Short mmCIF file of C-alpha atoms in Angstrom, two decimals:
data_model
loop_
_atom_site.label_atom_id
_atom_site.label_comp_id
_atom_site.label_asym_id
_atom_site.label_seq_id
_atom_site.Cartn_x
_atom_site.Cartn_y
_atom_site.Cartn_z
CA MET E 29 33.91 41.98 -33.40
CA GLY E 30 32.14 41.58 -30.04
CA HIS E 31 30.01 38.56 -29.24
CA ASP E 32 26.75 40.60 -29.20
CA GLU E 33 27.43 42.01 -32.65
CA HIS E 34 28.26 38.57 -34.02
CA PHE E 35 25.06 37.22 -32.60
CA LEU E 36 22.88 40.01 -34.23
CA GLU E 37 24.60 39.41 -37.56
CA ARG E 38 23.80 35.69 -37.45
CA LEU E 39 20.16 36.28 -36.78
CA ASP E 40 19.74 35.76 -40.60
CA ARG E 41 20.21 32.09 -39.85
CA VAL E 42 16.92 31.88 -37.88
CA HIS E 43 13.53 31.70 -39.39
CA ARG E 44 11.53 34.94 -39.12
CA ASP E 45 9.15 32.97 -36.72
CA GLN E 46 11.98 32.62 -34.20
CA VAL E 47 13.65 35.91 -34.64
CA GLU E 48 11.24 37.62 -32.28
CA LEU E 49 11.92 34.97 -29.53
CA ALA E 50 15.77 35.19 -30.06
CA LEU E 51 15.65 39.04 -29.82
CA GLY E 52 13.40 38.82 -26.75
CA LEU E 53 15.99 36.74 -25.01
CA TYR E 54 18.72 39.12 -26.05
CA ARG E 55 16.86 42.04 -24.51
CA ASP E 56 15.85 40.28 -21.28
CA HIS E 57 19.14 40.05 -19.33
CA GLU E 58 17.15 39.18 -16.06
CA LEU E 59 15.44 36.20 -17.80
CA VAL E 60 18.81 34.91 -19.32
CA ARG E 61 20.52 35.08 -15.74
CA ALA E 62 17.56 32.99 -14.45
CA ILE E 63 18.02 30.48 -17.25
CA LEU E 64 21.71 30.16 -16.61
CA SER E 65 21.37 29.83 -12.87
CA ASP E 66 18.63 27.18 -13.25
CA ALA E 67 20.42 25.14 -15.89
CA ARG E 68 23.09 23.55 -13.56
CA LEU E 69 25.82 23.71 -16.16
CA PRO E 70 28.81 21.42 -15.95
CA PRO E 71 31.81 23.24 -14.37
CA ASP E 72 33.76 23.20 -17.64
CA ALA E 73 30.87 24.43 -19.84
CA GLU E 74 31.66 27.99 -20.92
CA ARG E 75 28.72 28.19 -23.35
CA VAL E 76 25.10 26.84 -23.51
CA ALA E 77 22.67 26.42 -26.47
CA LEU E 78 19.07 27.67 -25.99
CA ALA E 79 16.75 25.82 -28.26
CA LEU E 80 14.24 28.00 -30.17
CA GLU E 81 12.34 24.87 -31.21
CA ASP E 82 12.17 21.48 -29.57
CA GLY E 83 13.07 18.34 -31.43
CA GLY E 84 16.80 18.59 -31.41
CA GLY E 85 17.34 20.13 -34.83
CA GLY E 86 17.49 23.78 -33.99
CA PRO E 87 17.72 26.65 -34.43
CA HIS E 88 19.66 27.53 -31.27
CA VAL E 89 20.94 30.73 -29.60
CA VAL E 90 24.43 30.19 -27.99
CA VAL E 91 25.09 32.10 -24.85
CA ALA E 92 28.20 32.46 -22.85
CA ARG E 93 28.25 31.36 -19.20
CA ASN E 94 28.47 35.02 -18.15
CA GLY E 95 25.27 35.82 -20.22
CA ALA E 96 26.89 37.27 -23.25
CA PHE E 97 25.24 36.32 -26.58
CA VAL E 98 27.63 34.57 -28.83
CA THR E 99 25.87 33.47 -32.06
CA CYS E 100 22.79 31.86 -33.65
CA LEU E 101 22.88 28.32 -35.18
CA GLY E 102 20.33 27.73 -37.87
CA GLU E 103 18.17 24.58 -38.19
CA GLY E 104 20.39 21.54 -38.73
CA MET E 105 23.53 23.16 -37.58
CA SER E 106 25.53 21.20 -34.93
CA THR E 107 25.78 22.41 -31.36
CA GLY E 108 28.70 20.12 -30.83
CA SER E 109 29.18 19.35 -27.14
CA LEU E 110 27.30 22.28 -25.72
CA PRO E 111 24.70 21.70 -23.11
CA ILE E 112 21.25 22.31 -24.53
CA ILE E 113 18.33 23.95 -22.68
CA SER E 114 14.96 22.94 -24.30
CA ARG E 115 12.28 25.28 -25.59
CA ALA E 116 9.81 23.92 -23.07
CA HIS E 117 12.33 24.73 -20.22
CA LEU E 118 12.77 28.25 -21.53
CA GLU E 119 9.05 28.88 -21.65
CA GLY E 120 8.63 27.53 -18.17
CA LEU E 121 11.33 29.77 -16.85
CA ALA E 122 9.84 32.78 -18.72
CA VAL E 123 6.52 32.34 -17.08
CA LYS E 124 8.16 31.90 -13.60
CA THR E 125 10.23 35.09 -14.18
CA GLU E 126 7.24 37.04 -15.21
CA ARG E 127 5.28 36.04 -12.19
CA VAL E 128 8.24 37.09 -10.05
CA ARG E 129 8.18 40.52 -11.75
CA GLU E 130 4.39 40.74 -11.21
CA GLY E 131 4.92 39.85 -7.52
CA LEU E 132 7.50 42.57 -6.95
CA ALA E 133 5.48 45.13 -8.81
CA LEU E 134 2.41 44.19 -6.67
CA ALA E 135 4.51 44.39 -3.46
CA ARG E 136 5.78 47.85 -4.39
CA LYS E 137 2.12 49.00 -5.25
CA ARG E 138 0.77 47.70 -1.95
CA GLY E 139 3.72 49.16 -0.06
CA VAL E 140 4.51 45.93 1.74
CA ASN E 141 8.04 44.58 2.61
CA GLU E 142 9.52 41.26 3.61
CA SER E 143 8.96 41.54 7.32
CA GLN E 144 5.25 42.35 6.81
CA LEU E 145 4.71 39.56 4.51
CA LEU E 146 6.40 37.15 6.91
CA GLU E 147 4.08 38.19 9.74
CA ARG E 148 1.20 37.63 7.30
CA LEU E 149 2.27 34.17 6.47
CA GLU E 150 2.68 33.25 10.19
CA GLN E 151 -0.30 35.00 11.76
CA ALA E 152 -3.08 35.48 9.26
CA GLY E 153 -4.14 31.91 8.79
CA PRO E 154 -6.56 31.40 5.93
CA ALA E 155 -6.84 35.17 5.53
CA VAL E 156 -3.54 35.24 3.56
CA SER E 157 -4.72 36.52 0.07
CA ARG E 158 -3.57 35.68 -3.46
CA GLU E 159 -1.87 39.12 -3.52
CA ASP E 160 -0.03 38.30 -0.34
CA PHE E 161 1.11 34.98 -1.72
CA VAL E 162 2.25 36.43 -5.13
CA SER E 163 4.23 39.15 -3.36
CA ALA E 164 5.76 36.69 -0.83
CA SER E 165 6.87 34.38 -3.62
CA ALA E 166 8.74 37.31 -5.29
CA LEU E 167 10.28 38.66 -2.13
CA LEU E 168 10.74 35.67 0.10
CA GLY E 169 11.17 32.85 -2.37
CA PRO E 170 14.90 33.07 -2.31
CA ALA E 171 15.01 33.02 1.44
CA VAL E 172 15.04 29.19 1.72
CA PRO E 173 16.53 28.98 5.24
CA LEU E 174 13.94 31.53 6.56
CA LEU E 175 11.01 29.66 5.08
CA THR E 176 12.37 26.31 6.11
CA GLY E 177 12.79 27.69 9.60
CA ILE E 178 9.23 28.84 9.82
CA TYR E 179 7.84 25.43 8.67
CA VAL E 180 10.09 23.42 11.06
CA SER E 181 9.45 25.57 14.07
CA TRP E 182 5.65 25.39 13.65
CA ALA E 183 5.73 21.66 12.98
CA GLN E 184 7.60 21.17 16.29
CA ALA E 185 5.14 23.57 18.16
CA LEU E 186 2.17 21.60 16.83
CA GLU E 187 3.71 18.34 17.87
CA GLU E 188 3.97 19.65 21.41
CA ILE E 189 0.49 21.23 21.57
CA PHE E 190 -1.57 18.39 20.26
CA PRO E 191 -0.62 15.86 22.88
CA LEU E 192 -1.35 18.40 25.63
CA LEU E 193 -4.92 18.97 24.40
CA HIS E 194 -5.35 15.15 24.15
CA SER E 195 -4.53 14.74 27.84
CA SER E 196 -7.24 14.05 30.48
CA ARG E 197 -6.55 17.22 32.43
CA THR E 198 -9.12 19.91 32.64
CA TRP E 199 -8.18 23.11 30.68
CA ALA E 200 -9.33 26.61 31.56
CA PRO E 201 -11.49 27.64 28.55
CA ALA E 202 -9.42 30.67 27.77
CA ILE E 203 -6.12 28.62 27.77
CA ARG E 204 -7.70 25.86 25.66
CA LYS E 205 -9.01 28.45 23.11
CA ARG E 206 -5.62 30.02 22.82
CA SER E 207 -4.01 26.63 22.27
CA GLU E 208 -6.55 25.68 19.62
CA GLU E 209 -5.97 29.04 17.85
CA SER E 210 -2.30 28.30 17.89
CA ILE E 211 -2.78 24.88 16.28
CA ALA E 212 -4.82 26.40 13.47
CA ARG E 213 -2.43 29.37 12.94
CA GLY E 214 0.62 27.10 13.03
CA ALA E 215 -0.88 24.68 10.45
CA TRP E 216 -1.66 27.57 8.07
CA ALA E 217 1.81 29.07 8.62
CA MET E 218 3.30 25.67 7.65
CA ALA E 219 1.21 25.49 4.58
CA HIS E 220 1.92 29.03 3.44
CA SER E 221 5.73 28.72 3.98
CA ALA E 222 5.93 25.39 2.27
CA MET E 223 4.00 26.59 -0.72
CA VAL E 224 6.11 29.77 -1.12
CA LEU E 225 9.30 27.77 -0.81
CA VAL E 226 8.46 25.02 -3.34
CA ASN E 227 6.69 27.39 -5.71
CA SER E 228 9.77 29.64 -5.86
CA ALA E 229 12.42 26.88 -5.76
CA THR E 230 15.07 26.66 -8.50
CA ARG E 231 15.60 23.42 -10.32
CA GLU E 232 19.16 23.12 -8.84
CA TRP E 233 17.69 23.52 -5.20
CA VAL E 234 15.05 20.87 -5.87
CA ARG E 235 17.70 18.38 -7.15
CA GLU E 236 19.97 18.97 -4.25
CA TRP E 237 17.11 18.73 -1.79
CA ALA E 238 15.77 15.54 -3.38
CA GLU E 239 19.30 13.92 -2.82
CA LEU E 240 19.13 14.29 0.95
CA PRO E 241 19.31 10.79 2.42
CA ALA E 242 16.57 11.58 4.84
CA HIS E 243 13.96 11.59 2.11
CA GLU E 244 14.26 7.83 1.80
CA ASN E 245 12.39 7.41 5.07
CA LEU E 246 10.40 10.60 5.59
CA SER E 247 8.72 13.56 4.12
CA PRO E 248 8.43 16.95 5.75
CA TRP E 249 4.93 17.30 4.26
CA SER E 250 3.80 14.50 6.58
CA PHE E 251 3.23 17.20 9.17
CA LEU E 252 0.53 18.70 6.94
CA THR E 253 -1.07 15.31 6.16
CA MET E 254 -1.08 14.55 9.95
CA THR E 255 -3.39 17.53 10.53
CA SER E 256 -6.11 15.66 8.65
CA ALA E 257 -7.68 19.02 7.66
CA PHE E 258 -8.38 18.99 3.86
CA PRO E 259 -6.69 22.32 3.06
CA PHE E 260 -3.40 21.06 4.42
CA VAL E 261 -3.59 17.45 3.14
CA ILE E 262 -4.32 18.64 -0.42
CA ARG E 263 -1.39 21.11 -0.23
CA ALA E 264 0.91 18.27 0.76
CA ALA E 265 -0.18 16.44 -2.36
CA TRP E 266 0.36 19.53 -4.55
CA LEU E 267 3.88 20.01 -3.20
CA ALA E 268 4.78 16.55 -4.29
CA GLY E 269 3.35 17.04 -7.71
CA ARG E 270 5.16 20.40 -8.06
CA LEU E 271 8.57 18.88 -7.03
CA GLY E 272 7.95 16.09 -9.60
CA LYS E 273 10.67 13.81 -10.99
CA PRO E 274 13.53 14.47 -8.63
CA MET E 275 11.32 13.17 -5.73
CA ILE E 276 9.47 10.29 -7.37
CA HIS E 277 12.05 7.78 -6.08
CA SER E 278 11.49 8.94 -2.55
CA TYR E 279 7.73 8.79 -2.79
CA LYS E 280 7.76 5.21 -4.26
CA THR E 281 10.17 4.05 -1.61
CA ARG E 282 8.19 5.46 1.30
CA PHE E 283 4.92 4.23 -0.21
CA THR E 284 6.18 0.74 -0.28
CA LYS E 285 7.75 0.83 3.17
CA ALA E 286 4.98 2.74 4.97
CA ILE E 287 4.21 1.40 8.49
CA ASN E 288 1.51 3.97 9.40
CA SER E 289 -1.51 5.59 7.73
CA ILE E 290 0.02 9.02 7.68
CA ASP E 291 3.17 7.91 5.72
CA LEU E 292 1.05 5.85 3.31
CA ARG E 293 -1.51 8.70 2.66
CA GLU E 294 1.13 11.30 2.13
CA ALA E 295 3.17 9.16 -0.26
CA GLY E 296 0.11 7.71 -1.90
CA TRP E 297 -1.58 11.08 -2.62
CA GLY E 298 1.77 12.57 -3.64
CA LEU E 299 2.40 9.84 -6.25
CA ALA E 300 -1.19 10.42 -7.56
CA CYS E 301 -0.56 14.08 -7.91
CA MET E 302 2.85 13.49 -9.56
CA GLY E 303 1.23 11.17 -12.17
CA LEU E 304 -1.59 13.60 -12.84
CA ARG E 305 0.66 16.62 -13.20
CA HIS E 306 3.53 15.11 -15.29
CA ALA E 307 2.66 12.94 -18.37
CA SER E 308 6.26 11.60 -18.28
CA LEU E 309 5.77 10.25 -14.68
CA ARG E 310 2.06 9.04 -15.09
CA ALA E 311 2.72 5.41 -15.85
CA GLU E 312 5.53 5.08 -13.21
CA ALA E 313 3.53 6.79 -10.48
CA PHE E 314 0.21 4.85 -11.20
CA ARG E 315 2.14 1.55 -11.48
CA ALA E 316 3.65 2.13 -8.04
CA LEU E 317 0.16 2.80 -6.53
CA GLN E 318 -1.05 -0.52 -8.01
CA ALA E 319 2.08 -2.71 -7.39
CA PRO E 320 1.40 -5.59 -4.88
CA VAL E 321 2.92 -5.20 -1.49
CA ALA E 322 3.33 -8.12 1.01
CA SER E 323 0.87 -7.89 3.82
CA GLY E 324 1.58 -7.81 7.58
CA GLY E 325 4.97 -6.13 7.52
CA SER E 326 6.96 -5.69 10.76
CA GLY E 327 5.45 -2.87 12.96
CA ARG E 328 2.83 -2.02 10.31
CA GLU E 329 -0.48 -0.48 11.45
CA ALA E 330 -3.44 -2.53 10.59
CA TRP E 331 -4.94 -0.07 8.18
CA VAL E 332 -1.90 0.07 6.00
CA ASP E 333 -2.61 -3.25 4.29
CA GLN E 334 -6.14 -1.96 3.46
CA GLY E 335 -4.50 1.31 2.42
CA TYR E 336 -2.64 -0.45 -0.37
CA THR E 337 -5.80 -1.89 -1.73
CA TYR E 338 -7.44 1.58 -1.34
CA PHE E 339 -4.80 3.33 -3.41
CA ALA E 340 -4.62 0.67 -6.08
CA GLU E 341 -8.32 1.50 -6.58
CA ILE E 342 -7.64 5.20 -6.50
CA ALA E 343 -5.14 4.66 -9.43
CA ARG E 344 -7.71 2.84 -11.44
CA ILE E 345 -10.41 5.46 -10.87
CA LEU E 346 -8.01 8.37 -11.80
CA GLU E 347 -7.03 6.49 -15.09
CA ALA E 348 -10.72 5.94 -16.07
CA LYS E 349 -12.45 9.09 -14.73
CA GLU E 350 -9.94 12.01 -14.57
CA ASP E 351 -12.04 14.37 -16.75
CA GLU E 352 -15.19 13.53 -14.96
CA LEU E 353 -13.58 14.11 -11.59
CA ARG E 354 -12.15 17.46 -12.63
CA ALA E 355 -15.61 18.56 -13.74
CA GLU E 356 -17.17 17.36 -10.45
CA GLY E 357 -14.44 19.05 -8.43
CA ASN E 358 -15.10 22.37 -10.25
CA GLN E 359 -18.80 22.09 -9.45
CA LEU E 360 -18.01 21.31 -5.81
CA GLY E 361 -15.66 24.45 -5.59
CA ARG E 362 -18.45 26.58 -6.83
CA ASP E 363 -20.89 25.15 -4.25
CA PHE E 364 -18.32 25.78 -1.42
CA VAL E 365 -18.01 29.37 -2.56
CA LEU E 366 -21.77 29.77 -2.47
CA VAL E 367 -21.81 28.32 1.15
CA ARG E 368 -19.01 30.88 2.15
CA THR E 369 -20.88 33.80 0.72
CA ASP E 370 -24.56 33.02 1.05
CA TRP E 371 -24.98 35.45 4.08
CA LEU E 372 -23.63 38.48 2.12
CA PRO E 373 -26.18 41.08 0.97
CA GLU E 374 -27.17 41.10 -2.61
CA THR E 375 -25.42 44.38 -3.05
CA SER E 376 -22.05 42.66 -2.44
CA ARG E 377 -19.96 41.79 -5.53
CA TYR E 378 -19.44 38.45 -3.85
CA SER E 379 -23.03 37.57 -3.50
CA PHE E 380 -23.65 34.92 -6.28
CA ARG E 381 -26.74 32.88 -5.25
CA LYS E 382 -26.35 30.53 -8.20
CA ARG E 383 -23.51 28.06 -8.98
CA GLU E 384 -22.99 29.40 -12.56
CA ARG E 385 -22.44 32.95 -11.34
CA VAL E 386 -19.37 32.09 -9.32
CA PRO E 387 -16.25 33.43 -11.16
CA ASP E 388 -13.77 31.01 -12.42
CA ASP E 389 -10.94 32.42 -10.39
CA LEU E 390 -12.76 31.57 -7.16
CA VAL E 391 -13.56 27.88 -7.96
CA LEU E 392 -10.14 26.36 -7.04
CA PRO E 393 -9.58 28.25 -3.85
CA GLY E 394 -13.12 27.49 -2.95
CA LEU E 395 -12.45 23.78 -3.42
CA PHE E 396 -8.95 23.76 -1.77
CA ASP E 397 -10.14 25.71 1.31
CA GLY E 398 -13.16 23.36 1.97
CA TRP E 399 -12.94 22.42 5.59
CA HIS E 400 -13.42 18.72 6.21
CA ASP E 401 -11.59 15.63 7.44
CA ALA E 402 -9.38 14.22 4.65
CA ASN E 403 -8.17 11.21 6.74
CA ASN E 404 -11.27 9.88 8.31
CA GLY E 405 -14.85 8.98 7.26
CA GLU E 406 -16.49 7.48 4.22
CA ARG E 407 -16.33 10.66 2.13
CA SER E 408 -12.71 11.49 2.70
CA ALA E 409 -11.40 9.44 -0.26
CA ASP E 410 -14.19 10.94 -2.66
CA LEU E 411 -13.19 14.53 -1.65
CA MET E 412 -9.42 13.76 -1.87
CA LEU E 413 -9.92 12.32 -5.37
CA LEU E 414 -11.57 15.51 -6.59
CA GLY E 415 -9.04 17.74 -4.77
CA VAL E 416 -5.93 15.83 -6.24
CA VAL E 417 -7.34 16.02 -9.79
CA ALA E 418 -7.90 19.82 -9.41
CA ALA E 419 -4.64 20.41 -7.61
CA ALA E 420 -2.40 18.40 -10.01
CA ARG E 421 -2.66 21.06 -12.77
CA ALA E 422 -3.18 24.12 -10.42
CA ARG E 423 -0.76 27.00 -10.01
CA ALA E 424 0.27 27.80 -6.37
CA GLU E 425 -1.68 30.99 -6.38
CA ASP E 426 -4.84 29.07 -7.25
CA PHE E 427 -4.99 28.03 -3.66
CA TYR E 428 -5.65 31.61 -2.53
CA PHE E 429 -8.70 33.96 -2.62
CA PRO E 430 -8.22 37.47 -3.78
CA ALA E 431 -8.01 40.02 -0.88
CA SER E 432 -11.22 41.68 -1.84
CA MET E 433 -13.25 38.43 -1.28
CA LEU E 434 -11.45 37.77 2.05
CA HIS E 435 -12.35 41.22 3.19
CA ALA E 436 -15.98 40.68 2.21
CA ILE E 437 -16.39 37.36 4.06
CA GLY E 438 -14.63 38.65 7.16
CA PRO E 439 -11.88 37.20 9.52
CA PRO E 440 -11.67 33.53 10.14
CA ASP E 441 -12.29 31.92 13.60
CA LEU E 442 -9.04 30.02 14.16
CA ALA E 443 -10.21 28.66 17.54
CA VAL E 444 -13.03 26.77 15.78
CA ASP E 445 -10.59 25.43 13.22
CA GLY E 446 -8.18 24.37 15.87
CA GLU E 447 -10.88 22.63 17.90
CA SER E 448 -11.94 20.82 14.80
CA MET E 449 -8.28 19.71 14.13
CA VAL E 450 -7.97 18.34 17.64
CA LYS E 451 -11.03 16.22 17.04
CA MET E 452 -9.71 15.00 13.76
CA ARG E 453 -6.41 14.06 15.33
CA ARG E 454 -8.13 12.15 18.14
CA LYS E 455 -10.11 10.24 15.60
CA LEU E 456 -7.08 9.39 13.39
CA GLN E 457 -5.04 8.26 16.41
CA GLY E 458 -7.91 6.33 18.09
CA ILE E 459 -7.91 8.56 21.16
CA SER E 460 -11.25 8.61 22.93
CA ASN E 461 -13.00 12.06 23.15
CA THR E 462 -14.06 11.14 26.60
CA VAL E 463 -12.22 13.29 29.15
CA ARG E 464 -12.33 12.51 32.77
CA HIS E 465 -12.83 15.47 35.07
CA GLY E 466 -12.76 15.97 38.81
CA GLU E 467 -15.98 16.31 40.72
CA ARG E 468 -18.59 18.18 38.66
CA PRO E 469 -20.18 21.22 39.98
CA GLY E 470 -23.85 21.12 40.86
CA ARG E 471 -26.43 22.09 38.30
CA ASN E 472 -27.14 25.41 40.07
CA ASP E 473 -23.56 26.21 40.89
CA PRO E 474 -21.54 28.86 39.02
CA CYS E 475 -19.91 27.39 35.93
CA PRO E 476 -16.16 27.03 36.45
CA CYS E 477 -15.54 28.61 33.07
CA GLY E 478 -15.98 31.99 34.69
CA GLY E 479 -18.67 33.04 32.28
CA GLY E 480 -21.07 34.11 35.04
CA LYS E 481 -23.88 31.58 34.20
CA LYS E 482 -25.08 28.65 36.15
CA TYR E 483 -23.40 25.36 35.24
CA LYS E 484 -26.67 23.88 33.85
CA LYS E 485 -27.06 26.75 31.45
CA CYS E 486 -23.42 26.81 30.30
CA HIS E 487 -21.01 23.93 30.06
CA GLY E 488 -23.46 21.58 31.81
CA ARG E 489 -25.98 21.85 28.98
#
């Protein structure tokens, strides 16, 4: 008798409530392959038990390493030394697999391929839509080296461009505009590639990645936090929360050893998001945020000592007011959507006029795409608090507007965003905005920008 026939005969050991789940697994070969590849089975394990109910008592479905169904074990029957995959883990993988299927179906329906999606991620900035992201997660998610390469190359490019724009030399307006566009486009490319990478990562990849020695001292998401723009800083926090338990040791270590504000903020907000997203990590993460740290460490920036007090207070506020902050964040997201759409004609499906008319599926992307400085200013902590509470439980696609709304509000101005990011970076690093120029033209001379106006009516205003 074959394994599959034996399995079907032994379904009588399973309560009728679990028979449907057992048969669903039996029919879904793709899901079973995903479960087995994610399980990280010991090399000598030829079979694995899939729990149909959590609690340890069963029932279980026994599956061979090659995906063949072996048997069913009723409630109370021993699984022996078989590795066990929990019901919660099964459900999580089922949801993830379904999203991949939806993404592939959506990509086929829209007629897009991998190269087109890659170009969107790198070039479209905030105009990458929810449909783009879901399709990219399905088609590009397994391409770890490719997505990592996009992230790293743009991180390096931004680190080269920022110092140039901080220098005292006079830039031709057209060159400066292109450079600022590149800064904004690059930051968005980093954010999109990191979100697709982590959202699609297998549990095995996360474990192996977390074990890299470099993570004791640095985080790749620091490049996002360093931009200071809220859409990127909040995504860095979400990435930490999504990675979860395998990374908590790294975040605790880097938080304790931080010597500059960026390292402290990235690790601190990451710990906060981990604690809010995972009930099992909450006490550990919040305890790390509130643990005393000796002041005045070697080479430490002056703000870092204040930052430890700051994050201890953040943890206390999150413990006391999480639900209130979530409600407030949702209201703010609705308000941001109203601001983004208030110029649209009343005939537009995205003309809302009142907060309560904003659809629920626009609230989170409205909040997460709010453009403000997350690292400087009195309100930065308040806005990050609201963002982290909302982001902790968010899905990756909740960071993106649907394509129809992006079409309605029109293309973004990347040069304006890039200019704003340069100013944020100057403020964060304490660089004066004053730029020394050569001899100024006379008020009635032609403006050196080449726009054709007199200096007094152009850049001399």
